[in-house]
PDB file of C-alpha atoms and ligand atoms in Angstrom:
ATOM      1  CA  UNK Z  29    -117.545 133.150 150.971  1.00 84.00           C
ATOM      2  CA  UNK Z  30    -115.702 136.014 152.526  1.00 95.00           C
ATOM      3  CA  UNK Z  31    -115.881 138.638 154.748  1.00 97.00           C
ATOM      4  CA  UNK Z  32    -115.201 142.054 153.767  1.00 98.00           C
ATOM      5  CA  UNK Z  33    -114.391 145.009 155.441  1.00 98.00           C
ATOM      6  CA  UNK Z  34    -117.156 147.268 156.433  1.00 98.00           C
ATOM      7  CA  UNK Z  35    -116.543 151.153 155.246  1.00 98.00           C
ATOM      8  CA  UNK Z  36    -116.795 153.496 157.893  1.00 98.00           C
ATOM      9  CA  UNK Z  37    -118.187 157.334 158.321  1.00 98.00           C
ATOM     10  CA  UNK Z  38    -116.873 159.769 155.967  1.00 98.00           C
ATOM     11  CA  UNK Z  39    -116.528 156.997 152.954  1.00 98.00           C
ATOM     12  CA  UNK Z  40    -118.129 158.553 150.243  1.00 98.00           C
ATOM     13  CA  UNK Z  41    -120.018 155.824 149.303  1.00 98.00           C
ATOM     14  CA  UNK Z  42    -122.354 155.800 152.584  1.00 98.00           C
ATOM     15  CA  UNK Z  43    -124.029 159.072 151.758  1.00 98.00           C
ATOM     16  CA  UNK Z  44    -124.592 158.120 147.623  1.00 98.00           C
ATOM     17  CA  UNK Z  45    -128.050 156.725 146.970  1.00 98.00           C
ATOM     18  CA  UNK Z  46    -128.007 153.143 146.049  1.00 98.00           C
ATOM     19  CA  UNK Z  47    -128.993 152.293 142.446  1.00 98.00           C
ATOM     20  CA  UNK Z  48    -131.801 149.413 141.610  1.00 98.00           C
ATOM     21  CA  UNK Z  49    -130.326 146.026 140.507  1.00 98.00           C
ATOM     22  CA  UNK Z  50    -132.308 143.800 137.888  1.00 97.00           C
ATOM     23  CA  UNK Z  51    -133.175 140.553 138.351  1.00 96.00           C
ATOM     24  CA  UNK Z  52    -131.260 139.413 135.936  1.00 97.00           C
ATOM     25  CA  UNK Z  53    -128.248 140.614 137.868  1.00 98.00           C
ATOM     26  CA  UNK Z  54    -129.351 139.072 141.240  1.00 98.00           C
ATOM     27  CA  UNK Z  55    -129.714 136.197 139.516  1.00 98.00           C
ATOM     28  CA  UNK Z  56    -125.657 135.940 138.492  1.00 98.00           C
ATOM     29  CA  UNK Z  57    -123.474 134.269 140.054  1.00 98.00           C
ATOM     30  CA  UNK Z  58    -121.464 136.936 141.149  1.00 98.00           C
ATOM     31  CA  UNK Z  59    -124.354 138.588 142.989  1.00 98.00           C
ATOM     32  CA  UNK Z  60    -125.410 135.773 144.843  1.00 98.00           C
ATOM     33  CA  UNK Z  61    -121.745 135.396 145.951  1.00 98.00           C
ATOM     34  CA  UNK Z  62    -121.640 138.682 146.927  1.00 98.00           C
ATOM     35  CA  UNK Z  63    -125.207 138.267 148.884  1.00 98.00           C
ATOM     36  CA  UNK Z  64    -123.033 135.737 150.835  1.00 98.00           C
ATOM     37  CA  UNK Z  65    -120.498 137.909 151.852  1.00 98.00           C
ATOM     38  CA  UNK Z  66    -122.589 140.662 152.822  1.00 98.00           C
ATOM     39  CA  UNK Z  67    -124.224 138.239 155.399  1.00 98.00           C
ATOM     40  CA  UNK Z  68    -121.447 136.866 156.172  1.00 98.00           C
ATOM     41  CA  UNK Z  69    -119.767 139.649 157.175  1.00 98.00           C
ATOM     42  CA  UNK Z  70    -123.032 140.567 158.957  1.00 97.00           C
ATOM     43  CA  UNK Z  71    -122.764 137.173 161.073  1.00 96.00           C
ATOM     44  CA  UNK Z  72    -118.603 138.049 161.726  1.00 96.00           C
ATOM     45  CA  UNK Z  73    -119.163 141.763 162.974  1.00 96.00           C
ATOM     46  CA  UNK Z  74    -122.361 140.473 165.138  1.00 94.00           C
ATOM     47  CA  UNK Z  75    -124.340 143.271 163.029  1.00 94.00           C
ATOM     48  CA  UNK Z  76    -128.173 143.431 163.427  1.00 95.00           C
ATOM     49  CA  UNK Z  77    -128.109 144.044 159.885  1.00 97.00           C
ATOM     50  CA  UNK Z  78    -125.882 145.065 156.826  1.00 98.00           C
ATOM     51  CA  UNK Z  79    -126.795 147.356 153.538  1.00 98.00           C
ATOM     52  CA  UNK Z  80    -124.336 146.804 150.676  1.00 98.00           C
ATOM     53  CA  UNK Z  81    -122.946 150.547 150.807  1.00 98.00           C
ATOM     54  CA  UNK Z  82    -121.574 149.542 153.710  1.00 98.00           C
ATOM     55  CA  UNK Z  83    -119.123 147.305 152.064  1.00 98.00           C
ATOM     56  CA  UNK Z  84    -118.611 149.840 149.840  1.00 98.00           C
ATOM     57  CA  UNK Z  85    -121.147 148.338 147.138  1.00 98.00           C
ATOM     58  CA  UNK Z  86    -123.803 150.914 145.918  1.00 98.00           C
ATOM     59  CA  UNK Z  87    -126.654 148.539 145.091  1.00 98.00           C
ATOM     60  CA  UNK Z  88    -130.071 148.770 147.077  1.00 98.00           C
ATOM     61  CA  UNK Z  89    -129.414 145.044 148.864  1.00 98.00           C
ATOM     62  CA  UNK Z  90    -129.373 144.791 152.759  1.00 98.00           C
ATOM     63  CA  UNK Z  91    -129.672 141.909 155.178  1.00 98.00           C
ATOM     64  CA  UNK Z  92    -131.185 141.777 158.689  1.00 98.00           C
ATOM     65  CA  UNK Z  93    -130.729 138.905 161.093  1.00 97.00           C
ATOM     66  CA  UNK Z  94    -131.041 138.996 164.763  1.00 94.00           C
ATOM     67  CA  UNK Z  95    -130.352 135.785 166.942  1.00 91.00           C
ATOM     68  CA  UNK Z  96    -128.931 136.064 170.281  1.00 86.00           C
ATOM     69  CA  UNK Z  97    -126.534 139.208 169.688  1.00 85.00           C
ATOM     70  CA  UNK Z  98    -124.074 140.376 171.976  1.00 83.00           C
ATOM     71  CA  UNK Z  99    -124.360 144.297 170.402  1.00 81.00           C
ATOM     72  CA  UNK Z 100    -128.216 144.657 171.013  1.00 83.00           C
ATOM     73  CA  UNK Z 101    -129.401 141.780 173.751  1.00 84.00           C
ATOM     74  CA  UNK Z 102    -132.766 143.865 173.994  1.00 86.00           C
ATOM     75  CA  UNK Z 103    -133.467 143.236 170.235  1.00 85.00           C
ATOM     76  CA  UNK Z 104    -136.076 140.306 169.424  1.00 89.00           C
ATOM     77  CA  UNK Z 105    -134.899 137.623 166.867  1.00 93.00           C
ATOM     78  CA  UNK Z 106    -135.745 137.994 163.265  1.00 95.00           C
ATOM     79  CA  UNK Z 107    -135.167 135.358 161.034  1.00 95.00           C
ATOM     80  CA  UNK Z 108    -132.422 135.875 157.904  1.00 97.00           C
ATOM     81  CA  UNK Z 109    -134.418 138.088 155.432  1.00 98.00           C
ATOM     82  CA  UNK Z 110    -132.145 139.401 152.532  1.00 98.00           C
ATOM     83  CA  UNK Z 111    -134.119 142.277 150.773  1.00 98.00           C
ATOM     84  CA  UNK Z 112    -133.249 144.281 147.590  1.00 98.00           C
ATOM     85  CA  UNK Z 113    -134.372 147.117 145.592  1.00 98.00           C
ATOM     86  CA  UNK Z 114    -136.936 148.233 148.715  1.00 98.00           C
ATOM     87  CA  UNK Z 115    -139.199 151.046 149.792  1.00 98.00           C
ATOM     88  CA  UNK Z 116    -140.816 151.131 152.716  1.00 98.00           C
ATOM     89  CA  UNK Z 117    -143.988 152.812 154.099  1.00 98.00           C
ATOM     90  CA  UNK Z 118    -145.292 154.198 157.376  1.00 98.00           C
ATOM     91  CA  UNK Z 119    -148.555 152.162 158.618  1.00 98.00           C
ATOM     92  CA  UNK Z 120    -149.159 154.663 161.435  1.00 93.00           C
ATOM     93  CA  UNK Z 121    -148.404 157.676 163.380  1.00 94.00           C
ATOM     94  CA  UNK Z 122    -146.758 155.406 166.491  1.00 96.00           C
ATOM     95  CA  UNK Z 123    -143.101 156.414 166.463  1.00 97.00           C
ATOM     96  CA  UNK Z 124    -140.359 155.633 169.238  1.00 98.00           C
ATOM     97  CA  UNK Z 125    -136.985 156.746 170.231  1.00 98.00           C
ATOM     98  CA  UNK Z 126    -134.781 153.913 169.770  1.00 97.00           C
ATOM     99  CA  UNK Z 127    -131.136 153.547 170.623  1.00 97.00           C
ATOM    100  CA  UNK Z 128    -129.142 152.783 167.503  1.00 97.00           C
ATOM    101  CA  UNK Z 129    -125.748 152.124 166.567  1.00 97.00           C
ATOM    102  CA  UNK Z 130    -123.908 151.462 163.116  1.00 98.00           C
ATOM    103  CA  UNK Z 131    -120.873 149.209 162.172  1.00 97.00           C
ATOM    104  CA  UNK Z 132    -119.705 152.087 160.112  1.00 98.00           C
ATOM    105  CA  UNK Z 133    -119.973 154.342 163.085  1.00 98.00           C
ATOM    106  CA  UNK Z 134    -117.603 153.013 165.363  1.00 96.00           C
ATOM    107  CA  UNK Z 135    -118.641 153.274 168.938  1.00 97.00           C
ATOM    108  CA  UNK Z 136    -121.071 155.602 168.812  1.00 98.00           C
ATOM    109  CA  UNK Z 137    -124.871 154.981 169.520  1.00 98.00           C
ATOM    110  CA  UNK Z 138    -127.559 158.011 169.490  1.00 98.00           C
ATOM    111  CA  UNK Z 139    -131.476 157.672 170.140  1.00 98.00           C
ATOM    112  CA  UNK Z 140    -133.370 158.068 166.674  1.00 98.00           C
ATOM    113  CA  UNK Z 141    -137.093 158.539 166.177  1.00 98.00           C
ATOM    114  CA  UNK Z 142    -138.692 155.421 164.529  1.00 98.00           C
ATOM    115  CA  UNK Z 143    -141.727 154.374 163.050  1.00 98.00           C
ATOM    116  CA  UNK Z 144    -142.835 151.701 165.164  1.00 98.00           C
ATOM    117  CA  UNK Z 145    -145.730 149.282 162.194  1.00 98.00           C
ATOM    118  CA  UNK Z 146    -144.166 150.133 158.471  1.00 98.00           C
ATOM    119  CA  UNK Z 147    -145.236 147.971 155.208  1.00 98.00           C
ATOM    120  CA  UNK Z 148    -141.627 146.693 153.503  1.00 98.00           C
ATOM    121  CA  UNK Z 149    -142.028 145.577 149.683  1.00 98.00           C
ATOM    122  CA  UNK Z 150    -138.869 144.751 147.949  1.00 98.00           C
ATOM    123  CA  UNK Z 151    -137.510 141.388 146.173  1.00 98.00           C
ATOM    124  CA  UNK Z 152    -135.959 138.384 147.934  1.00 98.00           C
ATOM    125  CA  UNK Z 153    -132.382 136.909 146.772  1.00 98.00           C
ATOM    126  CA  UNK Z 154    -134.158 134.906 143.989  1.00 97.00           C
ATOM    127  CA  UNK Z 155    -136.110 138.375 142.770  1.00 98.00           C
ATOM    128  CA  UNK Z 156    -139.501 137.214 143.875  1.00 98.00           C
ATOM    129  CA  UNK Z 157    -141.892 139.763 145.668  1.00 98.00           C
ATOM    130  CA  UNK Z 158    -141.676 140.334 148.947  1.00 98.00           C
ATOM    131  CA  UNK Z 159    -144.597 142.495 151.141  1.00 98.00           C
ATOM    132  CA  UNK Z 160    -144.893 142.320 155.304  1.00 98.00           C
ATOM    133  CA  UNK Z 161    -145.309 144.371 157.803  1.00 97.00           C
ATOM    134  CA  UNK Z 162    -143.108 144.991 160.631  1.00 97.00           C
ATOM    135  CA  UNK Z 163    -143.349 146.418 164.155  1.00 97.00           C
ATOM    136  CA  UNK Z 164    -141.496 147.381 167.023  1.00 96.00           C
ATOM    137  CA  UNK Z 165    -137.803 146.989 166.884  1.00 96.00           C
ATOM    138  CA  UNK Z 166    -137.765 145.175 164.218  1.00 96.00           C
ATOM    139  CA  UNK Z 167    -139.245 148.433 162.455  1.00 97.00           C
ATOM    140  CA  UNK Z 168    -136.368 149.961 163.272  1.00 97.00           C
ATOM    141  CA  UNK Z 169    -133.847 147.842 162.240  1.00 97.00           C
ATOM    142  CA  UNK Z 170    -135.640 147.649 158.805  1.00 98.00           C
ATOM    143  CA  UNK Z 171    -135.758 151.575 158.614  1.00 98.00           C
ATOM    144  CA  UNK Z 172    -132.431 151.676 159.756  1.00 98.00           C
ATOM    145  CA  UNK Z 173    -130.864 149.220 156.937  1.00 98.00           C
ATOM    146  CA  UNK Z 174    -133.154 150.805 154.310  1.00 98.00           C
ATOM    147  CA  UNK Z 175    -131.563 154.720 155.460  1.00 98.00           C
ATOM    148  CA  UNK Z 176    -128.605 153.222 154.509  1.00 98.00           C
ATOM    149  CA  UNK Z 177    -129.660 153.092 150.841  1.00 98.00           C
ATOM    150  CA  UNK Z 178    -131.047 156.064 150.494  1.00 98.00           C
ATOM    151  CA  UNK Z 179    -127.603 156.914 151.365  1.00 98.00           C
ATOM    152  CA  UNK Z 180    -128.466 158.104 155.639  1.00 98.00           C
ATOM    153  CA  UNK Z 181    -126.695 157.033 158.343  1.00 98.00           C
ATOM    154  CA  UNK Z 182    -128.311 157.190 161.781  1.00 98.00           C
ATOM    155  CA  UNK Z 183    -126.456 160.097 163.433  1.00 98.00           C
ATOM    156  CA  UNK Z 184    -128.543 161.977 160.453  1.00 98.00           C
ATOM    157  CA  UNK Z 185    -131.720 161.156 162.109  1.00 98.00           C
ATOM    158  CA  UNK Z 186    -130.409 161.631 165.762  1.00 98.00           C
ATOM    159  CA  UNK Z 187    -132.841 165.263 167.247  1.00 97.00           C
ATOM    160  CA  UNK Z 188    -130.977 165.626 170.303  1.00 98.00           C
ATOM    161  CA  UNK Z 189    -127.101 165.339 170.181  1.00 98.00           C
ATOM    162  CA  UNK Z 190    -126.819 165.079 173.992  1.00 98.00           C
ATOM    163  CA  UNK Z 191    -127.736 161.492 173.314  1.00 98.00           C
ATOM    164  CA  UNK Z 192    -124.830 160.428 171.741  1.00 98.00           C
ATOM    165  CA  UNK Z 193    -122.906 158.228 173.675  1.00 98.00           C
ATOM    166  CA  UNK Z 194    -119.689 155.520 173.458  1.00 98.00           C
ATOM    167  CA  UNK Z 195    -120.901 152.216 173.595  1.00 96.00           C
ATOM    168  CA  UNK Z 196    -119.468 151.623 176.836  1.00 97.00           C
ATOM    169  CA  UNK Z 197    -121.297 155.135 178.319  1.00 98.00           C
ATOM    170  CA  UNK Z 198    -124.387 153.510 176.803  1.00 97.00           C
ATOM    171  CA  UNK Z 199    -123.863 150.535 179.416  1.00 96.00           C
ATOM    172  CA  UNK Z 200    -123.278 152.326 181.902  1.00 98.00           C
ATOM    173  CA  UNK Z 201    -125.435 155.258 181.984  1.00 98.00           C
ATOM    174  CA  UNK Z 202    -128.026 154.575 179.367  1.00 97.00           C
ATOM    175  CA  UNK Z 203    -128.619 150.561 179.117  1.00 96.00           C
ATOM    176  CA  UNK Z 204    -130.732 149.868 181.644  1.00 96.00           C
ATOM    177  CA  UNK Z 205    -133.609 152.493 181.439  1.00 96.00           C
ATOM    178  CA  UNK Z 206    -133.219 151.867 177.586  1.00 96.00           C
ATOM    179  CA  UNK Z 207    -133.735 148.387 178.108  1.00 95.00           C
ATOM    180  CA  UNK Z 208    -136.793 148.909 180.215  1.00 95.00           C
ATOM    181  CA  UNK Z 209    -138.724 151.237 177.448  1.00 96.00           C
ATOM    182  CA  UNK Z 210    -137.315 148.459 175.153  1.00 95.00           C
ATOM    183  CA  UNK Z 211    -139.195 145.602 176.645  1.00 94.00           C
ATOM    184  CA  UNK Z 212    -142.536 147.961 177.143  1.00 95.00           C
ATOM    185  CA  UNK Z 213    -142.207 148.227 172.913  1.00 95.00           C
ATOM    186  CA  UNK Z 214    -141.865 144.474 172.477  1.00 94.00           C
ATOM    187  CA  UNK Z 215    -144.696 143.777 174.799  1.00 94.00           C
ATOM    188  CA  UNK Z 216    -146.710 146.723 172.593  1.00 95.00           C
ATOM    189  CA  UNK Z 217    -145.624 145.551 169.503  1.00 95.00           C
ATOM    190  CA  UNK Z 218    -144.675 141.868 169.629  1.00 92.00           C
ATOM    191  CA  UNK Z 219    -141.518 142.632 168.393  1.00 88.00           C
TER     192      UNK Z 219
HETATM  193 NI1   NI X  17    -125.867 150.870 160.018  1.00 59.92          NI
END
């Protein structure tokens, strides 16, 4: 296993649509090494998730995983869920203005409109189905990793610039009401 280096803002391959893999080449060897790295690299750079792009692979594979992280202490856990060739679908009108940042957007974070209960089908590691529903947060970190294979990066989806903010503005200025609407959409939501 390895980590890689995560491509930044202005790499060309952030903004190319990811293709479909088969399952016969998620089953190889070399793509289940390479699932490794990505969440390895995840688990190194204390990412929330990680899409493939941003290691400068365009294939439609991302991982989420949120434990006790340091970058987002307001997010709930979500267990290791690696999910490939994806699409995603709105369950309702609810939508919320999240704080997000991105590992290929160095210290930058913006608030981004969300869908707050979407459907996710895609294919685990192995290529067998996966379908669940997610809410809350964790909505948004799944609409967030799946942007990034449609070749989006949050600042795209960012309506009011005067949000942006360093990360260390964001603790100072912006944290702790964030945190606050934060815990009022986990309590909503259960996650
Ligand atoms: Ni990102």
């Amino acid at each position: 296993m390895a980590v890689l280096p995560i491509v930044k803002l202005g790499d060309p391959v952030l903004r190319k649509k990811a293709r479909q893999v088969s399952p016969e080449e998620l089953a190889s060897p070399e793509m289940q090494g390479f699932i490794d790295d990505l969440i390895e690299t995840m688990h190194a750079a204390n990412g929330a998730g990680l899409a493939a792009p941003q290691v400068g692979r365009s294939v439609a594979i991302a991982a989420v995983h949120v434990e006790d992280n340091p970058r987002y202490p307001y997010k709930p856990k979500v267990p290791l869920t690696v999910f490939v060739n994806p699409t995603l679908t709105p369950l309702s009108e609810d939508a919320a203005l999240l704080y997000e940042g991105c590992l290929s957007v160095p210290d930058l974070r913006g608030r981004v409109p969300r869908h707050m209960h979407v459907r996710v089908q895609a294919l685990d590691r192995h290529g067998a189905p996966l379908d669940f529903e997610v809410k809350g947060l964790t909505a948004g970190t799944y609409q967030h990793e799946f942007d990034h294979l449609e070749g989006l990066v949050f600042v795209d989806r960012v309506q009011d610039p005067s949000t942006f903010s360093t990360w260390a503005n964001f603790d100072r200025f912006h944290k702790a009401a964030f945190v606050e609407e934060a815990r009022a959409l986990v309590n909503r939501y259960g996650s």
